[in-house]
Short mmCIF file of C-alpha atoms in Angstrom, two decimals:
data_model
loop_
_atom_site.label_atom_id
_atom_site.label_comp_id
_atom_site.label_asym_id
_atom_site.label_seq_id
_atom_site.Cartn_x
_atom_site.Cartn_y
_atom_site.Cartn_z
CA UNK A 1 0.00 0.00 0.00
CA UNK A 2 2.89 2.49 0.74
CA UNK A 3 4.92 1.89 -2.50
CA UNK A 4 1.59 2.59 -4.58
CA UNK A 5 0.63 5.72 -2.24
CA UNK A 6 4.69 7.02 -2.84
CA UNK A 7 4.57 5.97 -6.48
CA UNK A 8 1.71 8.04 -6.98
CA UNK A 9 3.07 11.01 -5.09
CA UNK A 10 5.81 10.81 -6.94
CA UNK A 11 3.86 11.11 -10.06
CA UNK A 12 2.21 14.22 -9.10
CA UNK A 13 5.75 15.55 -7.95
CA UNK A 14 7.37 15.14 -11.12
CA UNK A 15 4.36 17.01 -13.21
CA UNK A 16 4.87 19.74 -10.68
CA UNK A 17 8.41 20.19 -12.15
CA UNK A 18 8.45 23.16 -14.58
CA UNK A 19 8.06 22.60 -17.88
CA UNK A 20 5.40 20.72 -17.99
CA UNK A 21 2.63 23.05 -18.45
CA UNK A 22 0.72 22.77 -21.85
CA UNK A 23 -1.39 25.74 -21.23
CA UNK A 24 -1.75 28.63 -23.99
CA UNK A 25 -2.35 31.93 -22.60
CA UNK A 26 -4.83 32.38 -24.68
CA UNK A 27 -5.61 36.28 -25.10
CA UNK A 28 -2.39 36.48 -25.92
CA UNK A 29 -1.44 33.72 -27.53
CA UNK A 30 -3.37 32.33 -30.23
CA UNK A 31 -3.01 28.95 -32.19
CA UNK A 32 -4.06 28.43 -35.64
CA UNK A 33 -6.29 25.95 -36.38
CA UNK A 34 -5.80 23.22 -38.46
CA UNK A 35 -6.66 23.48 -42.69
CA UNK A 36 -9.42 22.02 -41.91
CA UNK A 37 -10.99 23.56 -39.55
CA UNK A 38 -14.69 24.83 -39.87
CA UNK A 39 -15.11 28.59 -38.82
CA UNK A 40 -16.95 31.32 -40.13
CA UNK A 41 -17.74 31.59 -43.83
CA UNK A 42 -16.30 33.53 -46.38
CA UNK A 43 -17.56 34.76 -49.81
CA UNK A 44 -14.88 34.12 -52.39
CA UNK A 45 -14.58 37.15 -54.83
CA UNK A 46 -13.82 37.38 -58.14
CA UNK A 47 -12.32 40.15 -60.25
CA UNK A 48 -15.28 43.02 -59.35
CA UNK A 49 -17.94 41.18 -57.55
CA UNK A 50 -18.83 37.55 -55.31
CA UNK A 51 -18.28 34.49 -57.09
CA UNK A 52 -22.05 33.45 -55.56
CA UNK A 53 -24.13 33.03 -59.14
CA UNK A 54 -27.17 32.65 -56.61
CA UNK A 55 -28.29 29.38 -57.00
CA UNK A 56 -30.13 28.40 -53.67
CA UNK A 57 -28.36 24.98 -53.27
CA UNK A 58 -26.59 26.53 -49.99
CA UNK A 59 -30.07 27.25 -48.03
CA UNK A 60 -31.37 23.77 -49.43
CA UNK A 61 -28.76 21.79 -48.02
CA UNK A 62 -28.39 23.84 -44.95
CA UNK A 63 -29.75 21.47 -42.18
CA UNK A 64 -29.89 24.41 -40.06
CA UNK A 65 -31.57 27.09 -42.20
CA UNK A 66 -29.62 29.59 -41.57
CA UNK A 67 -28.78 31.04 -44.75
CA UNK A 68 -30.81 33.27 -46.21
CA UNK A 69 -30.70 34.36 -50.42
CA UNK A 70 -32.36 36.55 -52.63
CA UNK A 71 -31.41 36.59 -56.33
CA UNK A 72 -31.39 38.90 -58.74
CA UNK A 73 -30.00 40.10 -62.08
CA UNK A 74 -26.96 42.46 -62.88
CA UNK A 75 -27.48 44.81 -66.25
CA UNK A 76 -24.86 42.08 -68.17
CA UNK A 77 -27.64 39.49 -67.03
CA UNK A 78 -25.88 37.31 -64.56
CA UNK A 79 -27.62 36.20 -61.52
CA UNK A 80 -25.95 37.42 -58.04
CA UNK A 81 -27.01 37.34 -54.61
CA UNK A 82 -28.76 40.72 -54.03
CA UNK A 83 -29.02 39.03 -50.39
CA UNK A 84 -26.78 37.11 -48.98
CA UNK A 85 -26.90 36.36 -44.92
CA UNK A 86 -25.50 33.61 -42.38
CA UNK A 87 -27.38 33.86 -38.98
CA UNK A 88 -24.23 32.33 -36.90
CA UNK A 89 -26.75 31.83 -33.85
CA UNK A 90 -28.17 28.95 -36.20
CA UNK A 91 -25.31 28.01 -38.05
CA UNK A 92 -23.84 24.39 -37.14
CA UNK A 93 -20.58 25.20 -38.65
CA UNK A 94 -21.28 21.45 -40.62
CA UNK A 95 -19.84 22.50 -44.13
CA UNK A 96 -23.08 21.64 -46.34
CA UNK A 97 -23.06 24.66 -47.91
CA UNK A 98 -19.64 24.88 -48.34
CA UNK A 99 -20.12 21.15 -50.43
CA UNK A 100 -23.01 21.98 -52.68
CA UNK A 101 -22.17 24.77 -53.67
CA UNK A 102 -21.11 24.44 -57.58
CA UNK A 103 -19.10 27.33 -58.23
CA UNK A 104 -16.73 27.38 -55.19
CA UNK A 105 -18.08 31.33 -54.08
CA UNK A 106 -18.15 30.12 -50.48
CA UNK A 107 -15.88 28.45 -48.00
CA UNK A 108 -14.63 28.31 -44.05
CA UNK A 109 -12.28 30.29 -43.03
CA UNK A 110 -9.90 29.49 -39.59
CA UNK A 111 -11.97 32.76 -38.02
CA UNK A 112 -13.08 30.91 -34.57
CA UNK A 113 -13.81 34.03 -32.18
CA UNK A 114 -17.19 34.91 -33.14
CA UNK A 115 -18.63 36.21 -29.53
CA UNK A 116 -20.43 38.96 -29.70
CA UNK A 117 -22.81 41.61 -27.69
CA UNK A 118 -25.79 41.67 -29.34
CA UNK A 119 -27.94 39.24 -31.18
CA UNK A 120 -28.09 41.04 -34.58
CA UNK A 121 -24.19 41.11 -34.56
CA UNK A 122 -24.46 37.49 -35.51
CA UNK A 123 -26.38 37.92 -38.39
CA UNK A 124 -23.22 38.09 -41.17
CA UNK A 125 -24.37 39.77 -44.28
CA UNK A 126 -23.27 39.46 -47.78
CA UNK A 127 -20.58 42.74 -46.93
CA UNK A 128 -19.27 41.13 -43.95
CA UNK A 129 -18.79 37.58 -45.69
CA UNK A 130 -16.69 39.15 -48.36
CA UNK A 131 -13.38 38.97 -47.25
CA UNK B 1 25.52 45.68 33.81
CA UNK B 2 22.55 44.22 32.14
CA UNK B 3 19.17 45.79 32.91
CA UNK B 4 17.11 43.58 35.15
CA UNK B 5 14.32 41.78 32.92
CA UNK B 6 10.95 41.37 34.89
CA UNK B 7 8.36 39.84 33.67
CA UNK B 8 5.70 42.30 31.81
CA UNK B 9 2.49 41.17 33.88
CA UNK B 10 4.43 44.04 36.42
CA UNK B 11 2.99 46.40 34.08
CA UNK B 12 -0.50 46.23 32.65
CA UNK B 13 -0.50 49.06 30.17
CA UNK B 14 2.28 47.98 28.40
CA UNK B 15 1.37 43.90 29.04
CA UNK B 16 -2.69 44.72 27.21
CA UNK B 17 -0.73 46.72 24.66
CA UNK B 18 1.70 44.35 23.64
CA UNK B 19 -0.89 41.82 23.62
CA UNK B 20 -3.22 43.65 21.37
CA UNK B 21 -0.15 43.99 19.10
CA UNK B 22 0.61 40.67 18.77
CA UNK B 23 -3.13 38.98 18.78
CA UNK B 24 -3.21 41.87 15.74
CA UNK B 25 -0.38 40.44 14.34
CA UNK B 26 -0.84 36.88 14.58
CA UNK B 27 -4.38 37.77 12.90
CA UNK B 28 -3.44 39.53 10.20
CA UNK B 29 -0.36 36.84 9.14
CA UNK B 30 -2.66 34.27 9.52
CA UNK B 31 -5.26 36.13 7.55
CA UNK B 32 -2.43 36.41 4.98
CA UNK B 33 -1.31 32.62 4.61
CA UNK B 34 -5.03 31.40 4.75
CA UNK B 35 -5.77 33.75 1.24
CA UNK B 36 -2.48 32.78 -0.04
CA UNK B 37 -3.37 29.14 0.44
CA UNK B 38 -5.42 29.30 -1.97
CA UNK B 39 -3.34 31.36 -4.30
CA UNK B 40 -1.01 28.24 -3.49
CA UNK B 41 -3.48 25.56 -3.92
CA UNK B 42 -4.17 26.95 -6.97
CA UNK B 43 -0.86 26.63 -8.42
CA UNK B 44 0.19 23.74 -7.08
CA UNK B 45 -2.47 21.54 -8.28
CA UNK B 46 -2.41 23.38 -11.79
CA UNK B 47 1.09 22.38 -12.00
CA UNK B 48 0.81 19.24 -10.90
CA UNK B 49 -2.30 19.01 -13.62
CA UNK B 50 0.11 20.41 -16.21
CA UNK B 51 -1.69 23.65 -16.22
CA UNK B 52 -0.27 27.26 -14.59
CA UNK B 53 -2.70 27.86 -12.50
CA UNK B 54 -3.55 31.81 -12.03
CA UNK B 55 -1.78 33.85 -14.24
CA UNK B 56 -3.26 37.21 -14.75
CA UNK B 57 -3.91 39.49 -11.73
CA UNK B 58 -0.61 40.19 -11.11
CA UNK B 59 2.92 38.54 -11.43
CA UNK B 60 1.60 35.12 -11.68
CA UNK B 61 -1.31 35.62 -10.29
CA UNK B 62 -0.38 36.84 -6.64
CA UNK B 63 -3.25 39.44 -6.54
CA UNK B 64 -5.68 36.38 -7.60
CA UNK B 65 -6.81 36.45 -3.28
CA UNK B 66 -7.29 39.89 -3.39
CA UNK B 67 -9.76 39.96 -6.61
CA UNK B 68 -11.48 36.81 -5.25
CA UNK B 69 -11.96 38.20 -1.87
CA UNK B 70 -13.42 41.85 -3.24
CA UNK B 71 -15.66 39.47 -5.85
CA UNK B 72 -17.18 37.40 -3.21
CA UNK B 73 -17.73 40.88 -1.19
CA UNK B 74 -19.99 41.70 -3.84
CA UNK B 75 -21.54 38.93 -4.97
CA UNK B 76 -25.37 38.26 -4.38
CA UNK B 77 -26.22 37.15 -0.87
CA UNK B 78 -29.17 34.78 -0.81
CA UNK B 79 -30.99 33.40 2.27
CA UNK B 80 -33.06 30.48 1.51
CA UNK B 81 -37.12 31.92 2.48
CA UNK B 82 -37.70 29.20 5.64
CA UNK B 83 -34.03 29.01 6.26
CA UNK B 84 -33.38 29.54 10.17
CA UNK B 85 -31.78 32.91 9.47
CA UNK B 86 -29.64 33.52 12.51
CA UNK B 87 -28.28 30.51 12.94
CA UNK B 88 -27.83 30.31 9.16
CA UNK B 89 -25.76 33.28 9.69
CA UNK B 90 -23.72 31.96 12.87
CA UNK B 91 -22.83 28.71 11.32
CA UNK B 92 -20.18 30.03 8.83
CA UNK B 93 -18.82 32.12 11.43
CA UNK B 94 -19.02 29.12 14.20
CA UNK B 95 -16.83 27.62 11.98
CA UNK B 96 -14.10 30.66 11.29
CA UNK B 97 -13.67 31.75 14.90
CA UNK B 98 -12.28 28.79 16.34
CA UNK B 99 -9.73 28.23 13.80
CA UNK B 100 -8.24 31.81 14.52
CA UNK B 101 -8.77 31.83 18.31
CA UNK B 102 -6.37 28.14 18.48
CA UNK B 103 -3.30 30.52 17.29
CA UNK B 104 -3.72 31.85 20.94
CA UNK B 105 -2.02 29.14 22.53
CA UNK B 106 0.59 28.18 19.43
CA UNK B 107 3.93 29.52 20.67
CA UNK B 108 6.03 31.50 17.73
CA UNK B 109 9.63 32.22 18.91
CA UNK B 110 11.81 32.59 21.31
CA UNK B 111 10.98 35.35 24.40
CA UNK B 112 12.35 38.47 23.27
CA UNK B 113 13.58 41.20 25.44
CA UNK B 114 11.98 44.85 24.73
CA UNK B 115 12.83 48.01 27.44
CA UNK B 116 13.81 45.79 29.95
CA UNK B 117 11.13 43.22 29.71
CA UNK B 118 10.37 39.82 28.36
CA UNK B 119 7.63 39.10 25.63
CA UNK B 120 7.20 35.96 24.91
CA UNK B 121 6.09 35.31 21.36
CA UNK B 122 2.98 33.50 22.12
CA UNK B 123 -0.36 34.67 22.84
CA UNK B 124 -0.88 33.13 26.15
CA UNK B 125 0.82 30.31 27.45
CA UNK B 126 -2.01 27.99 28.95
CA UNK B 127 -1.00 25.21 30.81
CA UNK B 128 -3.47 23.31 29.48
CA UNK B 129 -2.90 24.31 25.64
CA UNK B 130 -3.06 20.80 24.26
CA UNK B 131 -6.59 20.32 25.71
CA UNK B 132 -7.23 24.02 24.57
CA UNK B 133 -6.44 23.05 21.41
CA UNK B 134 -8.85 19.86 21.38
CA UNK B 135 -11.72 21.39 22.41
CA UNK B 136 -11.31 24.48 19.61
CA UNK B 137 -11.26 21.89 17.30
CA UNK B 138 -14.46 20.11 17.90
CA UNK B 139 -16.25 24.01 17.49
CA UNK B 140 -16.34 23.81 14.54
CA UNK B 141 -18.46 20.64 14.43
CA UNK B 142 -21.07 22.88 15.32
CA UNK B 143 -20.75 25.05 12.53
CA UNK B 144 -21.19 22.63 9.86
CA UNK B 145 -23.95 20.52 11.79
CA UNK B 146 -25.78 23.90 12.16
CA UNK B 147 -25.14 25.19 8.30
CA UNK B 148 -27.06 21.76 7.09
CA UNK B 149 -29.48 22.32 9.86
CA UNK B 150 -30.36 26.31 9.16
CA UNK B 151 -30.36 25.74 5.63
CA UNK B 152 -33.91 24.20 5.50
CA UNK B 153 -32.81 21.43 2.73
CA UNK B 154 -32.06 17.88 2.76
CA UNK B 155 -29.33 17.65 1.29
CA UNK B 156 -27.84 20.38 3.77
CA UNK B 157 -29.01 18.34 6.77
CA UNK B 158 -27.93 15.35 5.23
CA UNK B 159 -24.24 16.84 4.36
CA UNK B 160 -23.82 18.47 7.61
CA UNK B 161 -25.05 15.46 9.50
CA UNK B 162 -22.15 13.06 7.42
CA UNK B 163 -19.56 15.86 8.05
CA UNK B 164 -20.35 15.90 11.60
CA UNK B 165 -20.32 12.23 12.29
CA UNK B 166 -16.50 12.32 10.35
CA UNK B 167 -15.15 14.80 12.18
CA UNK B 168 -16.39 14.00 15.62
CA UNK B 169 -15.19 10.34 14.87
CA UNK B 170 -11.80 11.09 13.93
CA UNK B 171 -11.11 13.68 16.69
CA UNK B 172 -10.88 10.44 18.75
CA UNK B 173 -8.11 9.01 17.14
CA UNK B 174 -6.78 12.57 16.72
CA UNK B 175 -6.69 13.13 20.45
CA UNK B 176 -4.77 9.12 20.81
CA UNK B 177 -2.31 10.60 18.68
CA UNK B 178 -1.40 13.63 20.75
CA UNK B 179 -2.21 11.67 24.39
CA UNK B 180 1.12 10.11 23.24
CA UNK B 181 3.15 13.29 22.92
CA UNK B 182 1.93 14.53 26.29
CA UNK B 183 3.43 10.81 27.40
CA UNK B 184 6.33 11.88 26.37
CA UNK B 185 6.25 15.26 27.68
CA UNK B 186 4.87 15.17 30.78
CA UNK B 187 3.17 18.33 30.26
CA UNK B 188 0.64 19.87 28.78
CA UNK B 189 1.71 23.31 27.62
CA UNK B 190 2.72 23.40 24.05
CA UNK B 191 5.18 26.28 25.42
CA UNK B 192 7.14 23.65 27.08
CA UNK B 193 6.47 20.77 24.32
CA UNK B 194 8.78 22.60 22.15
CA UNK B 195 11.20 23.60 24.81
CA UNK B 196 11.60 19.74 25.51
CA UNK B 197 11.71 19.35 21.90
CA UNK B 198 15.11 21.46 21.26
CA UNK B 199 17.01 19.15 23.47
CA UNK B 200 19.26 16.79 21.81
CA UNK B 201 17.14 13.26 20.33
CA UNK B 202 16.72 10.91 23.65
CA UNK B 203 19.27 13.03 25.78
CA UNK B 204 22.45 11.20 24.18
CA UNK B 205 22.16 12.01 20.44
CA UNK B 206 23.56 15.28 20.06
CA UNK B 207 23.02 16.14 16.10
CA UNK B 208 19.23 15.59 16.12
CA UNK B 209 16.82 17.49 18.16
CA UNK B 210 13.97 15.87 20.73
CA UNK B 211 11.52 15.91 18.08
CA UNK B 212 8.46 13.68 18.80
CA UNK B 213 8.30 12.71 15.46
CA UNK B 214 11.17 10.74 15.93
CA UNK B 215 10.17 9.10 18.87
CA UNK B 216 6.41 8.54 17.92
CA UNK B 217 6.34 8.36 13.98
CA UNK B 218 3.60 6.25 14.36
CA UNK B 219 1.32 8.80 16.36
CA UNK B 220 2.82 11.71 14.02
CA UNK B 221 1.31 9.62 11.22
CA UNK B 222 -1.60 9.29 12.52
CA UNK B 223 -2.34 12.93 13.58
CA UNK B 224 -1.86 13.71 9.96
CA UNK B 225 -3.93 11.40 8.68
CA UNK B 226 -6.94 11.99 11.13
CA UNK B 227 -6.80 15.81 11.20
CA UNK B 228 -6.58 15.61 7.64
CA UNK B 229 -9.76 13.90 7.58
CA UNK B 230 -11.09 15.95 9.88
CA UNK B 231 -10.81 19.34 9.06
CA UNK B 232 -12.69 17.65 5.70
CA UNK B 233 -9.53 18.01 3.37
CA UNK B 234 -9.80 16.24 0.10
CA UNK B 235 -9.61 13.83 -0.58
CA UNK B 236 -11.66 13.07 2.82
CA UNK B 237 -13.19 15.71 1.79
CA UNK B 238 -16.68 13.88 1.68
CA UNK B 239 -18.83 16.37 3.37
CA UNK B 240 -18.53 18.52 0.36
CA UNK B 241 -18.83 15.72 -2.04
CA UNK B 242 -19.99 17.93 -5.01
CA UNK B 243 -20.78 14.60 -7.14
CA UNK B 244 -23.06 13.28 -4.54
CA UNK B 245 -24.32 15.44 -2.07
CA UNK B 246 -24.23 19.02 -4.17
CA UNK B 247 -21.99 20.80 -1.73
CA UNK B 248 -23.49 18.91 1.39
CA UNK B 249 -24.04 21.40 3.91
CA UNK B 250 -22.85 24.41 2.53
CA UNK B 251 -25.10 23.76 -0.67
CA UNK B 252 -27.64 26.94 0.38
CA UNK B 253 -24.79 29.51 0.89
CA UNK B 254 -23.33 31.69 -1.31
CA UNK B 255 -21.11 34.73 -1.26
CA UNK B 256 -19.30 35.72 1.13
CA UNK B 257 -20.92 33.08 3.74
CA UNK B 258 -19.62 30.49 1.31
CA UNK B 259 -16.31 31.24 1.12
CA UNK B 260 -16.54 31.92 4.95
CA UNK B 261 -16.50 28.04 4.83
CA UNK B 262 -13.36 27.37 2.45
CA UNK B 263 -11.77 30.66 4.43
CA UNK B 264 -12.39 28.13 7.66
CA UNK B 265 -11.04 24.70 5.54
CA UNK B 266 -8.08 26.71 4.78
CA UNK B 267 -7.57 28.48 8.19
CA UNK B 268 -8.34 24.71 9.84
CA UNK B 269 -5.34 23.22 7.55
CA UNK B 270 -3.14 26.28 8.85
CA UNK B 271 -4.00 25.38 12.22
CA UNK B 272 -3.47 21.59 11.67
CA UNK B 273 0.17 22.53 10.51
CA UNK B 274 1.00 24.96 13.17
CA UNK B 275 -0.23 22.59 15.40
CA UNK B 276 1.61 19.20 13.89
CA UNK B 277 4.94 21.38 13.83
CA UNK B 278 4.94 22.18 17.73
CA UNK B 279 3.64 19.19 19.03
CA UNK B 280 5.85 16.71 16.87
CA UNK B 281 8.34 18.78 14.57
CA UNK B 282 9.83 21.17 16.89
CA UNK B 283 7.60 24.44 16.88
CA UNK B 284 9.44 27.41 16.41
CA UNK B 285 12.73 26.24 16.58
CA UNK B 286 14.97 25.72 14.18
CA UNK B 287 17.85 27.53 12.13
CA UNK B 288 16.48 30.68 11.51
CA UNK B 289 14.08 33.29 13.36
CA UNK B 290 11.52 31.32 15.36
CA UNK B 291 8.35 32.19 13.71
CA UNK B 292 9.86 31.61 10.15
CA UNK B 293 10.92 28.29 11.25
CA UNK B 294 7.10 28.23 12.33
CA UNK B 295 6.18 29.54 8.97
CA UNK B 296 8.29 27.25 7.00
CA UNK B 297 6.77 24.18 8.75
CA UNK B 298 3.34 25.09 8.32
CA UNK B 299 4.00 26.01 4.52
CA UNK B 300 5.81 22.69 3.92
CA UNK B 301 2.83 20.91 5.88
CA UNK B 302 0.10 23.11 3.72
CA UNK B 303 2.19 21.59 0.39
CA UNK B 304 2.21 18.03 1.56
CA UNK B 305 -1.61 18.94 1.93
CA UNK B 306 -2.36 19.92 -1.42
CA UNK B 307 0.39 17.23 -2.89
CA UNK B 308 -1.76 14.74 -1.53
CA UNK B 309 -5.06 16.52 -3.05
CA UNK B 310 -3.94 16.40 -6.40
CA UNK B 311 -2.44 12.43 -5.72
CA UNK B 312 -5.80 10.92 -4.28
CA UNK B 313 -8.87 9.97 -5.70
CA UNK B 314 -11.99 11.07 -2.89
CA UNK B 315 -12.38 7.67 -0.94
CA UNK B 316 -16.01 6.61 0.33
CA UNK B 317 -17.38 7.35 2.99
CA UNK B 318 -17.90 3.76 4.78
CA UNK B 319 -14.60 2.77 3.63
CA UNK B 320 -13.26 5.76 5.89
CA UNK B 321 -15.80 5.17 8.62
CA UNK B 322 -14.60 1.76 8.87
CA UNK B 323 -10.36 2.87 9.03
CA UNK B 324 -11.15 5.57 11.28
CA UNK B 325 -13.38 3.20 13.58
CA UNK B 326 -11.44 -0.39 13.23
CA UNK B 327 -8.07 0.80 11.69
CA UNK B 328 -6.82 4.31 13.57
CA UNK B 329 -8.50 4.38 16.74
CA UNK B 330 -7.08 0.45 17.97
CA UNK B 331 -3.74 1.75 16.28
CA UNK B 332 -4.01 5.22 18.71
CA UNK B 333 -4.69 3.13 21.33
CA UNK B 334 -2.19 0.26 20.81
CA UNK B 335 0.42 3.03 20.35
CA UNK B 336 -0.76 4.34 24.01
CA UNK B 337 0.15 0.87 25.52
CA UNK B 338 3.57 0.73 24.21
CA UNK B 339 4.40 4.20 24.51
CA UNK B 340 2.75 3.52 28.37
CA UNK B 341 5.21 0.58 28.71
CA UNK B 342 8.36 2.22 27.26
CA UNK B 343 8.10 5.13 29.50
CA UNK B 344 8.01 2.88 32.80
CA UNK B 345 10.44 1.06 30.97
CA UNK B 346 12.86 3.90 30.94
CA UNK B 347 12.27 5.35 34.42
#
């Protein structure tokens, strides 16, 4: 019974030692998630506009329905988002949208610290997404 | 010519100053290590967790107490609708006060010689300051046994039922432990204890002081164990028992009245070290000034404390029931006979 009850002192003892703490200070230090890590969206432009041709696959496959579209027609007659909006309150960060889409306009970003104040600060707009 | 030294009981306004000074004193230092305990808890177990423990307010963390304490100041007081309001009140402070008022009979240092007369760095010297200190430390049985009582809730009155039943059970083998020191010692003033206890080890070995810990390891042993357990230190620390019993029989307090409990677990632990390093590891003395030696003792005591927290998994509660009841007390009691029989032996 002793040897165990030393042994496991011991243990303790030797994690006291420095160097082994694995905490970040986080504030102030800030790791960077992996590739593949599922944050907030982003809007991928192209040369004077969103790549987004507004086809409603993202809100269809959205399990959450949080993503809200509204099309409409530029004077050269392509169809772009004239709305565009992720309610992040809803949002499961699962990567649906990011999947069906068929022009590649949208994708996660690494962006993790989304806390906010106020509800309507988590409603991301087309502006906001465009990054 | 050196000054005649009288004793300061000659003169009363300087005897009630100097003893308002130093109850102030030992008050406010004691005040001091019990918030730092828990600055050192803290980081103790978060390094032994491979964490760092409090880092922010201040140079790691060493204003941490002082935030916490102004927090809890104001944080929302509630008092339960049917709870029995002034004893609800009392209990925490049942608890507190007889932590504090045990450091009146714990001797710090050597008498010192001020003007011509000689304070002695102690409180008061009672000459029954072992049994002073036993019956302080059953108080606070009342405390918790009241706090699940007041509370109006059963799982108060349950908690503070269980807590009371382990402390008051392990006081017993507590009080076998430090029957064998006063075998020893002949004497029931602690003032003395450690004056016997800076002679040299059995009167013949002249590199190792009288401590009693060499002479009763086995009651030493046992006095840490049992006060551990009884001043509800995890991982006996089964009248809390957050997984089972929601906080036992502090589970209705909160602010300030809460921490008024872990203020009184931490002020306990200070006195179970300050206690465990006269009685068996010397007291005050030691190579340096006598109340750092104190100091030093009850710090390294307060580590082995919170080394053993982070070790030990909680145990249960008959399983410590049945060590305290078939395991410690025969042990107290079987040390008692021997100790009985070596000391007849030896006269």
């Amino acid at each position: 019974m002793f040897k165990e009850f030393a042994k496991g002192l011991s243990i303790t003892f030797k994690h006291l030692l420095p160097g082994h703490s694995t905490t970040v200070q986080y504030p102030h230090v800030k790791l960077t998630p992996s590739e593949r890590y599922r944050g907030l969206h982003r809007l991928v432009p192209t040369q004077d506009r969103e790549k987004c041709v507004a086809c409603y696959l993202c809100p269809t496959v959205c399990p959450a329905k949080c993503i809200t579209v509204e099309s409409a027609e530029n004077e050269k007659g392509e169809k772009y988002p004239r709305v565009y909006k992720i309610d992040m309150l809803r949002c499961i960060f699962c990567g649906y949208c990011v999947e069906a889409c068929p022009v590649e306009a949208l994708e996660m970003t690494g962006e993790y610290e989304l806390a906010n104040y106020r509800r309507s600060d988590f409603e991301f707009t087309k502006e906001r997404l465009l990054r | 010519m050196t000054p005649e030294i009288v004793s300061l009981s000659n003169n009363w306004p300087l005897f009630v100053s100097t003893m308002l000074v130093k109850i102030l004193v030992v008050f406010v230092v004691v005040i001091l290590i019990v918030a730092y305990a828990t600055w050192l808890e803290r980081k103790v177990i978060g390094h032994m967790q491979t964490r760092l423990g409090p880092m922010e307010t201040g140079w790691h963390g060493l204003l941490q107490p002082i935030a916490d304490g102004l927090k809890l100041f104001f944080k929302e007081d509630i008092i339960p609708a049917k709870a029995a309001k002034f004893t609800f009140v009392l209990a925490p402070m049942m608890l507190l006060v007889p932590a504090f008022i045990t450091f009146a009979v714990v001797p710090f240092g050597r008498d010192i010689e001020i003007g011509g007369y000689i304070v002695p760095l102690q409180i008061t010297d009672l000459n029954v300051g072992v049994l002073y200190v036993l019956a302080m430390a059953s108080l606070g049985a009342y405390g918790i046994v009241l706090a699940g009582w007041a509370s109006n809730s059963k799982y108060s009155l349950l908690g503070g039922i269980r807590s009371t039943a382990q402390m008051i059970s392990f006081e017993l083998a507590a009080g076998l432990s430090i029957v064998a020191v006063f075998m020893l010692s002949e004497t029931l003033s602690l003032r003395e204890i450690v004056a016997l206890q800076m002679e040299p080890l059995w009167g013949t070995i002249t590199f190792l002081p009288n401590w009693y810990i060499f002479s009763q390891p086995l009651a030493f042993g046992l006095f840490i164990l049992t006060s551990l357990i009884e001043i509800n230190r995890t991982p006996f620390d089964l009248p809390e028992a957050e997984s089972e019993l929601v906080s036992g029989f502090c589970t209705e307090y909160s602010s300030m009245k809460y921490a008024l409990f872990f203020m009184a677990e931490y002020a306990n632990m200070v006195v179970i070290a300050a206690i465990a390093a006269t009685l068996f590891l010397g007291g005050w003395s030691g190579p340096f000034f006598g109340p750092i030696n104190l100091l030093l003792k009850i710090v390294a005591f307060m580590f082995f404390a919170i080394w053993l927290r982070a070790t030990m998994p909680r145990v249960r509660y008959d399983q410590l029931m049945t060590m305290g009841w078939k395991v410690l007390i025969p042990l107290g009691l079987a040390n008692l006979i021997v100790t009985g029989i070596v000391v007849l032996l030896v006269q």
